[in-house]
mmCIF file of N, CA, C and O in Angstrom:
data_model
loop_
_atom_site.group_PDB
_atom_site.id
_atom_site.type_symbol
_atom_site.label_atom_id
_atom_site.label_comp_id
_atom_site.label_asym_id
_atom_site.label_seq_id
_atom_site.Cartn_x
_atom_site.Cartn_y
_atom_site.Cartn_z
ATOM 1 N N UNK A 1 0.831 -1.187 0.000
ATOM 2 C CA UNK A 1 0.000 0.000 0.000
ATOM 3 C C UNK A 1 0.873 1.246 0.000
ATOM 4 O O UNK A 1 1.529 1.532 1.002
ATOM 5 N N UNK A 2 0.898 2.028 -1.147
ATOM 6 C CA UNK A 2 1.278 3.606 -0.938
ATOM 7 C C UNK A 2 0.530 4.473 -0.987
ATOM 8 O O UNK A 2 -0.513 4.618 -1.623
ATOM 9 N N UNK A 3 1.311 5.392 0.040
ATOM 10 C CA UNK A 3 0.390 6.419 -0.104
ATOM 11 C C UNK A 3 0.606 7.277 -1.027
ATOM 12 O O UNK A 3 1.835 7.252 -1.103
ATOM 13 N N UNK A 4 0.226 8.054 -1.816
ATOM 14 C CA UNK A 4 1.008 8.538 -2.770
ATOM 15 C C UNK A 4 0.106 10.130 -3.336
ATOM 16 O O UNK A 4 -1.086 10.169 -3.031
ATOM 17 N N UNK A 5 0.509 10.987 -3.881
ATOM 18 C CA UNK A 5 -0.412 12.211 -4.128
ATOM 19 C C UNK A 5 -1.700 12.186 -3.647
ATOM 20 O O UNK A 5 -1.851 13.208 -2.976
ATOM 21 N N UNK A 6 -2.662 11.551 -3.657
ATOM 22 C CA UNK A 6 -4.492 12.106 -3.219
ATOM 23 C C UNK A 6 -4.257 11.615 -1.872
ATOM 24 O O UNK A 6 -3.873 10.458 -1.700
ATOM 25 N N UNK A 7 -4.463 12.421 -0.895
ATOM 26 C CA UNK A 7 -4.715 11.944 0.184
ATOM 27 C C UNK A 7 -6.646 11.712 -0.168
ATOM 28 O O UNK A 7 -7.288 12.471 -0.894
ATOM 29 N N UNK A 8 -7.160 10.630 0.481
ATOM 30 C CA UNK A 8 -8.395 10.401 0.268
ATOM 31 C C UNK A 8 -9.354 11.420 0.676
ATOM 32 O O UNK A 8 -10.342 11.759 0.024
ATOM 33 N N UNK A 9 -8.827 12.085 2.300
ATOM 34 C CA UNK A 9 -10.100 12.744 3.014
ATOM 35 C C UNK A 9 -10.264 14.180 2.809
ATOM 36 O O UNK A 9 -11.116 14.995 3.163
ATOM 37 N N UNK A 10 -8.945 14.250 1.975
ATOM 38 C CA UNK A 10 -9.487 15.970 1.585
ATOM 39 C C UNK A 10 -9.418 15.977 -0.041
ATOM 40 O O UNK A 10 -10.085 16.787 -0.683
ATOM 41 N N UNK A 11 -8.684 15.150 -0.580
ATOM 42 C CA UNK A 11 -8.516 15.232 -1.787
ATOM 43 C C UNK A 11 -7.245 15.930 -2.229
ATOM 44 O O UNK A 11 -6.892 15.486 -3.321
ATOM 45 N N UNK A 12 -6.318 17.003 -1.695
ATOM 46 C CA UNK A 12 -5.397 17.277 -2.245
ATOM 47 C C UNK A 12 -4.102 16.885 -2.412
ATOM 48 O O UNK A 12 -4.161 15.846 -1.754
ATOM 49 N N UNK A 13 -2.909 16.940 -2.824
ATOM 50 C CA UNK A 13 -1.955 16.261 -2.985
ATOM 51 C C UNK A 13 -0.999 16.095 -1.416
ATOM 52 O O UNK A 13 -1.339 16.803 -0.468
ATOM 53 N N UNK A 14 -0.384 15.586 -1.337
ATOM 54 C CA UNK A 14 0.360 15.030 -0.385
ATOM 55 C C UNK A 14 1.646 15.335 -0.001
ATOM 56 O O UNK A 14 1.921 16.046 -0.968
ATOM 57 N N UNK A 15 2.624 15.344 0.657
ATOM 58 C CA UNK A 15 3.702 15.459 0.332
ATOM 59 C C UNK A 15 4.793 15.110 1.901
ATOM 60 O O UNK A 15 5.142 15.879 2.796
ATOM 61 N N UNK A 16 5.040 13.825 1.717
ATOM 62 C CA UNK A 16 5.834 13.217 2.999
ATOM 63 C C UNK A 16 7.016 14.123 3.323
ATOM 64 O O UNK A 16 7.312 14.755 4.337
ATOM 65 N N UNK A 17 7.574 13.988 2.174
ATOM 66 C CA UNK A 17 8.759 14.878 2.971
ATOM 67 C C UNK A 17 8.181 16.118 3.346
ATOM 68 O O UNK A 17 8.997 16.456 4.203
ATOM 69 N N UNK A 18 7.345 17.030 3.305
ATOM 70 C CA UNK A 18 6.812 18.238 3.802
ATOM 71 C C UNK A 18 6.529 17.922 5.037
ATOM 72 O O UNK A 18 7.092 18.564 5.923
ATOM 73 N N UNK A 19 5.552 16.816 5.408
ATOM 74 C CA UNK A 19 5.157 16.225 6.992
ATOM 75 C C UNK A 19 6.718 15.978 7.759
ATOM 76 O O UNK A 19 7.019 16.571 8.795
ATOM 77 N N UNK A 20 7.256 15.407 7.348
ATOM 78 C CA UNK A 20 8.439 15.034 8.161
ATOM 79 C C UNK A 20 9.329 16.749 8.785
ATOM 80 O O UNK A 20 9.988 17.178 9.732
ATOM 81 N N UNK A 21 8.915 17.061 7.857
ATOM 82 C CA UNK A 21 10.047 18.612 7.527
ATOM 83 C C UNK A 21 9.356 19.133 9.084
ATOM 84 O O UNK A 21 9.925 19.510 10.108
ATOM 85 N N UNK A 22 7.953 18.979 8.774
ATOM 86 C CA UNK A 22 6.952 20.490 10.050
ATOM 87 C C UNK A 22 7.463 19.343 11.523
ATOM 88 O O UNK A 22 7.906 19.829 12.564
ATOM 89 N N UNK A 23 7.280 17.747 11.310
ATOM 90 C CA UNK A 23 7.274 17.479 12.891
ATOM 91 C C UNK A 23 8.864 17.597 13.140
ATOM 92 O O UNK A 23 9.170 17.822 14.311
ATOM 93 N N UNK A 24 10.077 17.460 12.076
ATOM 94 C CA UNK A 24 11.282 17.330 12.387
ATOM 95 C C UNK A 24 11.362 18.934 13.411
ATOM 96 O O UNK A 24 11.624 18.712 14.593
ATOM 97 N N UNK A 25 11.185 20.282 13.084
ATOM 98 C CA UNK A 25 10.975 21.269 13.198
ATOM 99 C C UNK A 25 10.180 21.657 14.555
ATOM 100 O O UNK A 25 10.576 22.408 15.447
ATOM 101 N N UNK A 26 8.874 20.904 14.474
ATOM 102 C CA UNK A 26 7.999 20.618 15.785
ATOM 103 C C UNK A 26 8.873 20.605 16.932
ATOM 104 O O UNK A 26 9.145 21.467 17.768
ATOM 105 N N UNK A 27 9.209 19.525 16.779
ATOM 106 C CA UNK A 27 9.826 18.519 18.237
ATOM 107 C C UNK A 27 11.318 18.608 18.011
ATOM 108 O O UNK A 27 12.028 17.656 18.335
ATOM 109 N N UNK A 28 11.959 19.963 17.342
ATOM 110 C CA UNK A 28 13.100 20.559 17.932
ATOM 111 C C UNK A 28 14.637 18.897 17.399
ATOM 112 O O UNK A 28 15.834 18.807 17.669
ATOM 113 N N UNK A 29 13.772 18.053 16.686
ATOM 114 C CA UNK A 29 14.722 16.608 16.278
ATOM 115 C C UNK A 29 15.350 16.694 14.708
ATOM 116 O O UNK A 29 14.830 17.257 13.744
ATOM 117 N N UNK A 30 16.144 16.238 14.737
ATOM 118 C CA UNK A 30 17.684 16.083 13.412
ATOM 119 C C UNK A 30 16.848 14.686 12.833
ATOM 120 O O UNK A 30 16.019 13.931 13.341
ATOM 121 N N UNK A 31 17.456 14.753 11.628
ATOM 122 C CA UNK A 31 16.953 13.591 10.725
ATOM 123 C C UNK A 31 17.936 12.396 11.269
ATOM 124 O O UNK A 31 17.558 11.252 11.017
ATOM 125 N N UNK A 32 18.727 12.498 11.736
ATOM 126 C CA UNK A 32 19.798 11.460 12.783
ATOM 127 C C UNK A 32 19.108 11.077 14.001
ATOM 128 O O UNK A 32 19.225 9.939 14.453
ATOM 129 N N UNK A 33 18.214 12.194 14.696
ATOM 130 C CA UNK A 33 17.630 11.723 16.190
ATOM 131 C C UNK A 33 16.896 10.770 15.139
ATOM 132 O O UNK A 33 16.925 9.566 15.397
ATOM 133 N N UNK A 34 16.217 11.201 13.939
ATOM 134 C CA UNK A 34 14.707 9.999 13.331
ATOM 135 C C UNK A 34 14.983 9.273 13.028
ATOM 136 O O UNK A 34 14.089 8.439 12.891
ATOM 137 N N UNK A 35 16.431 8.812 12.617
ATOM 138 C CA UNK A 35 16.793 7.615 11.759
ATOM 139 C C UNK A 35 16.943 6.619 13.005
ATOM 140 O O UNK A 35 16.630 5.432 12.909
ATOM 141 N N UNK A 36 17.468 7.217 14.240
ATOM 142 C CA UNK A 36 17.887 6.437 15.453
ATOM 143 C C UNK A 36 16.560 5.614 15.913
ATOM 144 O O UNK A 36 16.494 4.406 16.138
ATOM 145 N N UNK A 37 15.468 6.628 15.997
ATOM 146 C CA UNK A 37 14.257 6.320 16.660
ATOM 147 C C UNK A 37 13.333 5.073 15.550
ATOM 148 O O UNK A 37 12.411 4.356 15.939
ATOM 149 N N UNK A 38 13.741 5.100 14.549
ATOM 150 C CA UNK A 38 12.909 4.122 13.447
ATOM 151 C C UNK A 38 13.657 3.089 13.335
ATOM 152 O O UNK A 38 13.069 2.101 12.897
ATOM 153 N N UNK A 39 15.260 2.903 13.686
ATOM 154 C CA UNK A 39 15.933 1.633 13.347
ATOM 155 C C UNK A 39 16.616 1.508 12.071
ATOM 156 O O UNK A 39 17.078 0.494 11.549
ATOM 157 N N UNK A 40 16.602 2.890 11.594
ATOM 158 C CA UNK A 40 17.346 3.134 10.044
ATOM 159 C C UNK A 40 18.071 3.974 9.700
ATOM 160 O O UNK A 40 18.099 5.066 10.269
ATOM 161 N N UNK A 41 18.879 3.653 8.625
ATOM 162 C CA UNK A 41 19.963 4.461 8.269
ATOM 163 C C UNK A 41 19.955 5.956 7.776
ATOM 164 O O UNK A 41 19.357 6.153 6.719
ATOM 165 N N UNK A 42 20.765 7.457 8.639
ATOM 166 C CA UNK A 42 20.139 8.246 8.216
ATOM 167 C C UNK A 42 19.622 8.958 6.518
ATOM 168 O O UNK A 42 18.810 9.756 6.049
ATOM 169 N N UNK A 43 20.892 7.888 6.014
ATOM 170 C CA UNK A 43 20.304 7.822 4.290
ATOM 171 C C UNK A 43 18.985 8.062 3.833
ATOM 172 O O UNK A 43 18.454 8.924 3.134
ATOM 173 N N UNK A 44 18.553 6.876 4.536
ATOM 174 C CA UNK A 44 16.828 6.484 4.124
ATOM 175 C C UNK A 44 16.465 7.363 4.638
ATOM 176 O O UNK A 44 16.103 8.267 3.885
ATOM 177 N N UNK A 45 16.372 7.565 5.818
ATOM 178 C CA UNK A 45 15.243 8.472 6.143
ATOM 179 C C UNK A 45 15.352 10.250 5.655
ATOM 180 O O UNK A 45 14.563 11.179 5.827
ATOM 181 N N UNK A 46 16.700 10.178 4.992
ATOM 182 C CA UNK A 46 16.573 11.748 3.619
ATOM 183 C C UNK A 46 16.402 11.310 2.661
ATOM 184 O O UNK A 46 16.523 12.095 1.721
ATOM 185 N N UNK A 47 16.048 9.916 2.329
ATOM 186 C CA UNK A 47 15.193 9.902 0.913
ATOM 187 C C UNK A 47 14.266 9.777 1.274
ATOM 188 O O UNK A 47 13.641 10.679 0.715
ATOM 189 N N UNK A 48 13.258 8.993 2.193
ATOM 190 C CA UNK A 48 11.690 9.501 2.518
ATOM 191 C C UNK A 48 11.584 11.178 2.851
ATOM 192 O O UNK A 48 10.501 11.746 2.992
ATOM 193 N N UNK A 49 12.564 11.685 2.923
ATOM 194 C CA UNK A 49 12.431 13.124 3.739
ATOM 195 C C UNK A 49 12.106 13.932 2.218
ATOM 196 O O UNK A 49 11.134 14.686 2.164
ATOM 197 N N UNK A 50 12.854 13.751 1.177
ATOM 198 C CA UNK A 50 12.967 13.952 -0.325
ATOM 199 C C UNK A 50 12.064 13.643 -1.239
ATOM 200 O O UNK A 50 11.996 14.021 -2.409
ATOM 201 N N UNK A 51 11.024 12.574 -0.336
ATOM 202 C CA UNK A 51 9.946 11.676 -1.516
ATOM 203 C C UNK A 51 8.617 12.517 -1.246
ATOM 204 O O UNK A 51 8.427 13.198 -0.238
ATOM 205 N N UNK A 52 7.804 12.374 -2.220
ATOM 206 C CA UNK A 52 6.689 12.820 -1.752
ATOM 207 C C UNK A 52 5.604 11.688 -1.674
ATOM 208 O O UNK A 52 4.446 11.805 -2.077
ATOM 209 N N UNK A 53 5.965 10.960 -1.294
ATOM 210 C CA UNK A 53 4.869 9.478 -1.339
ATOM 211 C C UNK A 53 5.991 8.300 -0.170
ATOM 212 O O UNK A 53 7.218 8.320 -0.064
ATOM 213 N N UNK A 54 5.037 7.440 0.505
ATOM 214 C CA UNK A 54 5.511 6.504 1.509
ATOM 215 C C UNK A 54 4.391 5.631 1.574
ATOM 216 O O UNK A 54 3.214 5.981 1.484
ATOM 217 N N UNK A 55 5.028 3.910 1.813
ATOM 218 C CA UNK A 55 4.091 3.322 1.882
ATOM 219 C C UNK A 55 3.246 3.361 3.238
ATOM 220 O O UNK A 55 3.673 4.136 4.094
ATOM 221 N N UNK A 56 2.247 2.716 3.502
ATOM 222 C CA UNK A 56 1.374 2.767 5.105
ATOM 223 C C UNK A 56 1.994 2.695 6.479
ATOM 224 O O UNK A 56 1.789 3.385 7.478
ATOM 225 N N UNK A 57 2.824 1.656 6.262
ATOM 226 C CA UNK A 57 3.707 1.264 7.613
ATOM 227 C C UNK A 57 4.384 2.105 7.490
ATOM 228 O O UNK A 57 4.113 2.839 8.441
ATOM 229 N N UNK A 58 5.264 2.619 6.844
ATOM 230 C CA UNK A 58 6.492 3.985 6.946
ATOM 231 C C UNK A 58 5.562 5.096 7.477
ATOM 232 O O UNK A 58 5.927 5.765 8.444
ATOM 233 N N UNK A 59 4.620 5.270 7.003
ATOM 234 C CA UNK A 59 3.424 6.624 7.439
ATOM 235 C C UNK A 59 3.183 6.193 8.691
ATOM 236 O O UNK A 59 3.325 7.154 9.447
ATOM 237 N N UNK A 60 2.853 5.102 9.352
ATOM 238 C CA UNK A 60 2.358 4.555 10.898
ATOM 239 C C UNK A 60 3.669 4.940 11.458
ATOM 240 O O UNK A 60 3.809 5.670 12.439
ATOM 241 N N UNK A 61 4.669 4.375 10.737
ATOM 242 C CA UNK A 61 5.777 4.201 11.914
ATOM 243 C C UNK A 61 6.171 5.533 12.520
ATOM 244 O O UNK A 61 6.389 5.714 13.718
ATOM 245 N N UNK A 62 6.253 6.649 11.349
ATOM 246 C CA UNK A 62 6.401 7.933 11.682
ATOM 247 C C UNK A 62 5.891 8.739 12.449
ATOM 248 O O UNK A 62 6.304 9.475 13.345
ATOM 249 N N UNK A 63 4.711 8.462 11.883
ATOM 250 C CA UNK A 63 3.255 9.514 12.683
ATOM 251 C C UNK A 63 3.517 8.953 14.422
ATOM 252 O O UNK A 63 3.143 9.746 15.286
ATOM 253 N N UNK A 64 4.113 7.686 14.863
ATOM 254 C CA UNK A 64 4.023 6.964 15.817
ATOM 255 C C UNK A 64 5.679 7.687 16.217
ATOM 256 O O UNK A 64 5.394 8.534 17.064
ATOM 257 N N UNK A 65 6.703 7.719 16.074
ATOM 258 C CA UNK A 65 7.432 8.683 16.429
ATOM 259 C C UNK A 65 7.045 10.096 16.761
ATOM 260 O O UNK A 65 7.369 10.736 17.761
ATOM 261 N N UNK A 66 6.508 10.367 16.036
ATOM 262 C CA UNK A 66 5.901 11.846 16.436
ATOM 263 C C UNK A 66 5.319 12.813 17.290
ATOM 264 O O UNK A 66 5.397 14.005 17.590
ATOM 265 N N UNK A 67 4.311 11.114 17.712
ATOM 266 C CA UNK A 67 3.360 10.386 18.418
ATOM 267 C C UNK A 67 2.193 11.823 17.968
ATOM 268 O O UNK A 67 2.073 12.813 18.690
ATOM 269 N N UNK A 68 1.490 11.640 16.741
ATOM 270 C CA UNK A 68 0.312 12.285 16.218
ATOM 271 C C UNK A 68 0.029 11.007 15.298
ATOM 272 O O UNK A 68 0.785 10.198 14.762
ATOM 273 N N UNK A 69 -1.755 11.188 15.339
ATOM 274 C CA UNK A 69 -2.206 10.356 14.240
ATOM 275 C C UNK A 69 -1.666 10.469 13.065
ATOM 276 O O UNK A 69 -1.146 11.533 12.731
ATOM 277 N N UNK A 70 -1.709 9.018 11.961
ATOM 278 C CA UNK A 70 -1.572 9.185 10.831
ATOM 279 C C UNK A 70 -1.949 9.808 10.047
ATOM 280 O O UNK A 70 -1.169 9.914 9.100
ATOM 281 N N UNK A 71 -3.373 10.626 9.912
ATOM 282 C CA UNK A 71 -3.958 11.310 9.590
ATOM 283 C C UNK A 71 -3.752 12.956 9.749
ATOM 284 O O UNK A 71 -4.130 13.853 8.996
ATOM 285 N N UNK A 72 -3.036 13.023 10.968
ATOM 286 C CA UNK A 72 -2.465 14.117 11.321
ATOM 287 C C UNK A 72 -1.250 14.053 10.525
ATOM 288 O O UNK A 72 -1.118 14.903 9.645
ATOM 289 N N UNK A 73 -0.797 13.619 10.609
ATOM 290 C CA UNK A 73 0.773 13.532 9.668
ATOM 291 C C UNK A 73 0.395 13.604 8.374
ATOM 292 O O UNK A 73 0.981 14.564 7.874
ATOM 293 N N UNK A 74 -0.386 12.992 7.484
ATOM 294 C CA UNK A 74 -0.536 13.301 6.711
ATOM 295 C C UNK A 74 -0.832 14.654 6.257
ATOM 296 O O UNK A 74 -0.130 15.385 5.558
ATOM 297 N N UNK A 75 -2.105 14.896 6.817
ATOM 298 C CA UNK A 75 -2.551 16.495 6.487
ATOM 299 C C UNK A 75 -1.759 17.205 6.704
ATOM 300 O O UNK A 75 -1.998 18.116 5.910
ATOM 301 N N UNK A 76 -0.584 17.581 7.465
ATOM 302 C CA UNK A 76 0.705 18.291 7.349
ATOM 303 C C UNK A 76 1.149 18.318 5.966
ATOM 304 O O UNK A 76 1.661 19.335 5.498
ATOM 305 N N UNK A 77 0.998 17.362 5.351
ATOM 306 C CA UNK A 77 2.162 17.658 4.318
ATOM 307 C C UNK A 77 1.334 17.689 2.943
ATOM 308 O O UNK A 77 1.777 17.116 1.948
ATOM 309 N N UNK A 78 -0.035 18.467 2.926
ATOM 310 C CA UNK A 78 -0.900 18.690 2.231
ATOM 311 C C UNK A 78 -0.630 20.251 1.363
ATOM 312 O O UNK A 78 -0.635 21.315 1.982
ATOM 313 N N UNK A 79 -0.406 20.175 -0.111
ATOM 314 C CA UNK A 79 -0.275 21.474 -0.615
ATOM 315 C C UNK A 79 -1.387 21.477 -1.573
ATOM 316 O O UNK A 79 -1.617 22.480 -2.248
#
């Protein structure tokens, strides 16, 4: 499952790395504190930071770092 441009509940486009950008910013954390907290290399997590689409579990796992709904995370990164 990806998520990818339409978010369903509003209809407009999407954009992961934008969500990541506002909670990285939020909660004062480095793309190194996120890579630590998910179990991955900080590589990956600046190419999800770079993508504008993620599959479901990458969207859970995040939003769950964040600790905001998925839905909340999403709509962040809504343009």
């Amino acid at each position: 499952n990806l998520i990818s441009g339409l978010n369903q509940s509003s209809g407009g486009f999407m954009d992961i790395g934008k969500s990541i950008k506002k909670c990285l910013r939020k909660q004062g954390m480095t793309q190194q504190e996120l890579a630590e907290k998910l179990g991955i290399s900080l590589r990956r997590v600046n190419k999800i930071a770079n993508s504008t689409y993620a599959n479901t579990e990458t969207v859970e796992r995040l939003s769950g770092v964040f600790d905001i709904k998925a839905s909340e995370f999403i709509a962040l990164g809504e343009v």
